[in-house]
CSV table of C-alpha atoms in Angstrom, one decimal:
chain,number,residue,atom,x,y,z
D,298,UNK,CA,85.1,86.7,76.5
D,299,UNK,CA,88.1,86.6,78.5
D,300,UNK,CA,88.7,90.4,78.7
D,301,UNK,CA,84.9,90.4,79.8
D,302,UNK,CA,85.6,87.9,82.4
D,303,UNK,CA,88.5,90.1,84.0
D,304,UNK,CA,85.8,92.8,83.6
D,305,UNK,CA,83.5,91.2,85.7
D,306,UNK,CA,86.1,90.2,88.5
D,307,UNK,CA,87.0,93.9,88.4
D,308,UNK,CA,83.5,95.0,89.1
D,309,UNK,CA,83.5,92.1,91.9
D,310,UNK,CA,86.4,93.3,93.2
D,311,UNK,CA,84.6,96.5,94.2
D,312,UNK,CA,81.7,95.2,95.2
D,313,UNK,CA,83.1,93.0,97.9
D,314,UNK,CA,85.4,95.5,99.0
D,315,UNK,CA,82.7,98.2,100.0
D,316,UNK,CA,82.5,96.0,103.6
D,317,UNK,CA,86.6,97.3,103.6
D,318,UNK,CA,87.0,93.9,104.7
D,319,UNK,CA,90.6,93.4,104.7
D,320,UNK,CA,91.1,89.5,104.7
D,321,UNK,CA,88.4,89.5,102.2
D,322,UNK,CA,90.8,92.1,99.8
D,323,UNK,CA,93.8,89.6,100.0
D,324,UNK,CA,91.5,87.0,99.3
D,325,UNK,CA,90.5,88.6,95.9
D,326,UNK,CA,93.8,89.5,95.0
D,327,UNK,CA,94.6,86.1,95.2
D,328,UNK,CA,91.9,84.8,93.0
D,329,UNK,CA,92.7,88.0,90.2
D,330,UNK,CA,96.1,86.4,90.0
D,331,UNK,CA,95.1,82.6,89.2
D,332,UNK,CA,92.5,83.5,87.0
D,333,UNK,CA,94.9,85.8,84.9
D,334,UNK,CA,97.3,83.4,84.8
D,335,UNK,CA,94.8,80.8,83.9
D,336,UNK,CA,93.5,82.8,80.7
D,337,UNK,CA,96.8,83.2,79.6
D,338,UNK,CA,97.3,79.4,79.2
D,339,UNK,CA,100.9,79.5,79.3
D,340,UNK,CA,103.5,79.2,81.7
D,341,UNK,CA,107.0,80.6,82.7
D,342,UNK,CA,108.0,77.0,82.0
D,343,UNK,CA,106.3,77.1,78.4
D,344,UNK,CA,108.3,80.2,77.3
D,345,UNK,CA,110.6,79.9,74.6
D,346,UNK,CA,113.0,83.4,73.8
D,347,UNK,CA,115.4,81.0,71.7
D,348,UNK,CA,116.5,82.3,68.1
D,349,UNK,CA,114.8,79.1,66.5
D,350,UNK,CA,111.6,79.8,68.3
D,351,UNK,CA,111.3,83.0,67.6
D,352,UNK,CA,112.0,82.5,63.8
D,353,UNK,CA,108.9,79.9,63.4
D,354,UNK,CA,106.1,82.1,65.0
D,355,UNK,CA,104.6,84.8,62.5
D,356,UNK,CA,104.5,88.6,63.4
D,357,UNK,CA,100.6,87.9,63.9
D,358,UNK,CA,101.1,85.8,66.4
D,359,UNK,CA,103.7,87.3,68.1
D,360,UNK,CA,101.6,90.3,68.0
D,361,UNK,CA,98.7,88.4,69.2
D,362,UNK,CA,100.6,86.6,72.2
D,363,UNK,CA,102.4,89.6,73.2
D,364,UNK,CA,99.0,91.9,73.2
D,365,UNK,CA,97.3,89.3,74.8
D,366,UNK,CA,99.9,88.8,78.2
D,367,UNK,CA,100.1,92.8,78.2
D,368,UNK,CA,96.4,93.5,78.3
D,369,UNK,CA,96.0,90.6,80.8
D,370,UNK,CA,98.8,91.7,82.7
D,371,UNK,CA,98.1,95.2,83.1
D,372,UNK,CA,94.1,95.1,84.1
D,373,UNK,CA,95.8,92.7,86.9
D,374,UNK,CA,98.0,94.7,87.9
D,375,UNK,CA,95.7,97.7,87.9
D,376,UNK,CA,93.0,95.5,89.9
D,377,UNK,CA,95.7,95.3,92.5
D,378,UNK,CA,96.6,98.6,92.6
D,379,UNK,CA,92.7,99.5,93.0
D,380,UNK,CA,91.8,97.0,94.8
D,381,UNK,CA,94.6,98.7,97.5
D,382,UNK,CA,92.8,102.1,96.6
D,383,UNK,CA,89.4,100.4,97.9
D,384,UNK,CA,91.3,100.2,101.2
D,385,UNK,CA,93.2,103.3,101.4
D,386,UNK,CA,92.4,107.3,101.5
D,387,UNK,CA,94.9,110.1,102.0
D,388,UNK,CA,94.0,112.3,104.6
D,389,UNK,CA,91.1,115.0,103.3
D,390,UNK,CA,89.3,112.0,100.9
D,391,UNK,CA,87.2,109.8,101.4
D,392,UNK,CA,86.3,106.3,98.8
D,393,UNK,CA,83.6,107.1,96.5
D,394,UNK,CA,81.0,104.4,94.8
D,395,UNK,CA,80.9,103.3,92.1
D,396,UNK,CA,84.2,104.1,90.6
D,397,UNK,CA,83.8,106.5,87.4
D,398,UNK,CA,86.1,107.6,84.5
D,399,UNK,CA,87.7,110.5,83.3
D,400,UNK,CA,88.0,111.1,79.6
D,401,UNK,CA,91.2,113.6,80.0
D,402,UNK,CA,93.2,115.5,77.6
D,403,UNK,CA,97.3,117.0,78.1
D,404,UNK,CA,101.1,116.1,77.9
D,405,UNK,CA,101.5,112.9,79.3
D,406,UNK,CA,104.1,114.9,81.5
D,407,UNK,CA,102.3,117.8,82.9
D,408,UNK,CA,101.3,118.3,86.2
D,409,UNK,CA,98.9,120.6,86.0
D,410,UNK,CA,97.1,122.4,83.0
D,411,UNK,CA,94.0,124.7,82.1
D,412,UNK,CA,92.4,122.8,79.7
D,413,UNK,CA,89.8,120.8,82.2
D,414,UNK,CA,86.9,122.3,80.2
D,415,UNK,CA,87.5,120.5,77.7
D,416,UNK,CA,88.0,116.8,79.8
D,417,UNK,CA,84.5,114.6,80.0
D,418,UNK,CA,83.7,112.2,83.1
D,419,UNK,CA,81.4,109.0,82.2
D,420,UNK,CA,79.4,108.3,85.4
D,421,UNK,CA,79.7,104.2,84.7
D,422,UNK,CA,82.3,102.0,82.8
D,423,UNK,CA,81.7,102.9,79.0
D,424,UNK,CA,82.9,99.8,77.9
D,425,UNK,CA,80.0,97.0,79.0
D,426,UNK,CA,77.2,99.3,76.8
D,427,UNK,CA,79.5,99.7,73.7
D,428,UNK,CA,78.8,97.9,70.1
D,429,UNK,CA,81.4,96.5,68.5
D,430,UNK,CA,82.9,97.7,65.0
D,431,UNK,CA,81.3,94.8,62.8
D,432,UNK,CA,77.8,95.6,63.9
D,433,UNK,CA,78.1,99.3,63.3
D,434,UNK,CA,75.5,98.8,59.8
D,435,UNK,CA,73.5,96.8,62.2
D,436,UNK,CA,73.7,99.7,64.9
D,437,UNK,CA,72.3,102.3,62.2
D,438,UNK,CA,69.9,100.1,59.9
D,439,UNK,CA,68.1,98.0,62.3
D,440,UNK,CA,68.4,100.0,65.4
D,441,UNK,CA,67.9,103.7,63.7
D,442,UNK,CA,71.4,104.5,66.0
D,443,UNK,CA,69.8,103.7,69.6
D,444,UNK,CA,72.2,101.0,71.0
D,445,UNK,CA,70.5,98.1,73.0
D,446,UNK,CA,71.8,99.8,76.5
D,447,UNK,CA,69.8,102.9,75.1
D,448,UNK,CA,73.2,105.1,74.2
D,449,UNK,CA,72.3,107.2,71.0
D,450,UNK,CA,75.2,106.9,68.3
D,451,UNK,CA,76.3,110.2,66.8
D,452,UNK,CA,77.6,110.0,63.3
D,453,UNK,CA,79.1,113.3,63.8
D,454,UNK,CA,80.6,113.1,66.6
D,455,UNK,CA,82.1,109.1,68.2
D,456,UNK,CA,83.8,107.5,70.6
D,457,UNK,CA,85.3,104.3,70.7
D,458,UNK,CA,87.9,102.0,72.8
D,459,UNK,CA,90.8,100.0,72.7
D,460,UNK,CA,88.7,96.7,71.9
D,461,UNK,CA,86.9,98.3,68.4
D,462,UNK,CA,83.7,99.0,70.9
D,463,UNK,CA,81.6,102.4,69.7
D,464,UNK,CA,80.4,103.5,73.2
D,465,UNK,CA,78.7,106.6,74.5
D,466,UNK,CA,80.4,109.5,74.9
D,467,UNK,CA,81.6,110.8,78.1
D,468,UNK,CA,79.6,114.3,80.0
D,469,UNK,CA,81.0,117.5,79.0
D,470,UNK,CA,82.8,119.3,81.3
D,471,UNK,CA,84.0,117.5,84.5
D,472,UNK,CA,82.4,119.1,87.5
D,473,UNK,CA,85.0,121.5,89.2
D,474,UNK,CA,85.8,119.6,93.0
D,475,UNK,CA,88.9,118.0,94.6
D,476,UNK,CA,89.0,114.0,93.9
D,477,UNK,CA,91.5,111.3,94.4
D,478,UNK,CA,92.6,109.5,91.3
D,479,UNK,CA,94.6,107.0,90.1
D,480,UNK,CA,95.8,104.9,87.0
D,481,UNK,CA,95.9,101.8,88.9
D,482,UNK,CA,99.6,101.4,88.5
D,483,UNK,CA,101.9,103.6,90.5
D,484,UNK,CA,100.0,106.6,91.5
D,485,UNK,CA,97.0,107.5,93.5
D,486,UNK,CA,96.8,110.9,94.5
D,487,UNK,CA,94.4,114.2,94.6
D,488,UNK,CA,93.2,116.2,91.4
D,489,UNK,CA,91.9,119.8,91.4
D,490,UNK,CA,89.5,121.5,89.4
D,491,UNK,CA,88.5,125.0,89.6
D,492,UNK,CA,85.5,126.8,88.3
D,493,UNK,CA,87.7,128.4,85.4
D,494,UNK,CA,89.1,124.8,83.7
D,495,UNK,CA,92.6,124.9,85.8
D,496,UNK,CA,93.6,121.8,86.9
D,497,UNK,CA,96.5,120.1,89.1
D,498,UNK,CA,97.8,116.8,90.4
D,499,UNK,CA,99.2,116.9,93.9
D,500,UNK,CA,101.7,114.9,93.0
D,501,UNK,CA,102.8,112.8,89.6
D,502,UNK,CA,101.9,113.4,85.8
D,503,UNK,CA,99.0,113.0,83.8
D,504,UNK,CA,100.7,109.6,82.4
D,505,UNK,CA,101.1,108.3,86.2
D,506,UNK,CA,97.2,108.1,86.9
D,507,UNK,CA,96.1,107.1,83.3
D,508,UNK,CA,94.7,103.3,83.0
D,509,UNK,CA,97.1,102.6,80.2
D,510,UNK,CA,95.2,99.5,78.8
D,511,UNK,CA,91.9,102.2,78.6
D,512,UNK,CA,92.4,103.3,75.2
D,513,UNK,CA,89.9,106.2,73.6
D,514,UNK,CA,89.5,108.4,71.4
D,515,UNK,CA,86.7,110.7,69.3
D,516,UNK,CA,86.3,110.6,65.8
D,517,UNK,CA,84.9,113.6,63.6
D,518,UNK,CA,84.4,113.0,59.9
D,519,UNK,CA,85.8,115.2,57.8
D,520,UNK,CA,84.3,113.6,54.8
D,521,UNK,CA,80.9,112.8,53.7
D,522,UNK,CA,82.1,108.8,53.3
D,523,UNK,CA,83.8,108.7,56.4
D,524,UNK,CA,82.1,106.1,59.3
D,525,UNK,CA,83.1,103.6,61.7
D,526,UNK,CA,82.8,101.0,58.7
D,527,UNK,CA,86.1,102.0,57.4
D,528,UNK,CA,88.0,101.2,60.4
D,529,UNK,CA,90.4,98.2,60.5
D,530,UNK,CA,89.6,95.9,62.6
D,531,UNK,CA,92.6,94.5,62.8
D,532,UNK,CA,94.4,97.4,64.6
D,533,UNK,CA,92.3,96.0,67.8
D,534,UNK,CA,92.7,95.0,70.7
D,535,UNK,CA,95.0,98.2,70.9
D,536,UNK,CA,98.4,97.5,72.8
D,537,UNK,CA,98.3,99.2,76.4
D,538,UNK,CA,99.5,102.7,76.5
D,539,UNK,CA,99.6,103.1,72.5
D,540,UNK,CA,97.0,105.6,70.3
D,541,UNK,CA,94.2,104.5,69.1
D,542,UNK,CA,93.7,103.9,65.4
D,543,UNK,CA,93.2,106.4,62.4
D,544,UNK,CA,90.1,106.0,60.6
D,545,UNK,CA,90.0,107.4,57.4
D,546,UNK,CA,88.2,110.4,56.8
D,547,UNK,CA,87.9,111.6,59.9
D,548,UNK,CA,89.8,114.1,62.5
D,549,UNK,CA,91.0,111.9,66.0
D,550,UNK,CA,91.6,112.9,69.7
D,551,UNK,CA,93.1,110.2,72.2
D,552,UNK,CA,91.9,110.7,75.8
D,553,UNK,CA,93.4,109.5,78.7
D,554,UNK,CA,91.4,107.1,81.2
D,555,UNK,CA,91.7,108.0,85.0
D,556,UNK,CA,89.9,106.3,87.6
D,557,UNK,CA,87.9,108.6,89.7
D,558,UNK,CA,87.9,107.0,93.2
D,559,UNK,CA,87.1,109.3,96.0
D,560,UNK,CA,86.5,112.9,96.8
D,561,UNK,CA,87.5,115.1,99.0
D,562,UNK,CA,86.4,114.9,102.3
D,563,UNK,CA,83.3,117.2,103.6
């Protein structure tokens, strides 16, 4: 519920911003940061790094605390960051609505590739329609596959993110154009496509626009048993930036998350 909540107050954000209201922006960014902090319910003054402290919590919840002020921390960070997007356009772009997603594929490091072919765009957050991992046999039994947003679920062929949400898969291929992107952290800049699958950033690396607490991948079986009931759900929420989960019997590709923000001017 509370990642849902920042969800929501992400999608506000954009909303409100379309007017490019400015006082309205610093506003928001105000209310991101109290919230966040709220749904953390701890405080810098409630922190305890001492040896004895440390000792008496388990690796569960030190797992669990530590996942939880990361996740909480980065989509805050990353509402700033595109919250500032919402605001600002290099020269030859102009802001797009609503924001969608690229499922990408490369070295974290490269700058450009070839490989764009093979990189998916969802039109809408995937997240929101998705069916979480416990209700998979309810998914296939009682709704013959057809998720209540009206997604069909591939056995062959699945997607799934950081939270243990099955969601649909992504378009197949990304549209060749200039856009701006970002990862909502330290980079927003312009991303080029060709006709032919080449692709390059203007500036930074593939890791620099990637939403690091978007986590997904696609799953393949390679078995006849394998199926989203053998995951684990207790590899989820999946730490920001880190690969998502094997599930055995089947073949797995991580894909990064950009934000796609704007396009190039016409």
């Amino acid at each position: 519920k509370k990642q849902e909540a920042l969800a929501n107050i992400m999608m506000f954000t954009e909303a409100l911003s379309q007017p490019h209201n400015l006082c309205r922006a610093f506003v928001l960014l105000i209310l991101v940061t109290l919230v966040s902090s709220f749904f953390t319910h701890e405080s810098p003054h409630h922190f305890d790094f001492s040896l004895e402290a440390t000792k008496k919590q388990t690796s569960e919840e030190r797992k669990s605390g530590v996942t939880r002020r990361a996740l909480i921390g980065s989509t805050t960070l990353a509402g700033s960051q595109l919250l500032f997007s919402n605001f600002y356009a290099p020269s030859g772009f102009e802001r797009t609505y609503p924001t969608r997603f690229i499922a990408a594929i490369g070295p974290p490091t490269s700058k450009a590739g070839s490989n764009a072919k093979e990189w998916g765009i969802w039109s809408e957050d995937p997240g929101p329609p998705g069916v979480p991992l416990k209700d998979y046999d309810k998914l296939v039994n009682d709704y013959n596959g057809r998720a209540p947003a009206g997604w069909i679920f591939n056995q062959n062929d699945w997607w799934l993110e950081e939270h243990g949400l099955l969601m649909p898969e992504p378009s197949f291929p990304i549209s060749a154009g200039r856009y701006l992107v970002t990862g909502g952290r330290v980079e927003t800049t312009g991303l080029t496509i060709d006709e032919s699958g080449n692709w390059s950033l203007d500036s930074g690396t593939l890791y620099d626009v990637t939403h690091l607490p978007c986590r997904s991948a696609r799953y393949q079986p390679t078995t006849k048993t394998a199926s989203p009931a053998n995951a684990n759900l207790r590899e989820f929420p999946v730490f920001p930036g880190a690969p998502m989960p094997a599930i055995p019997g089947c073949s797995k590709q991580d894909y990064a998350v950009l934000f796609l923000i704007g396009k190039a001017s016409s």
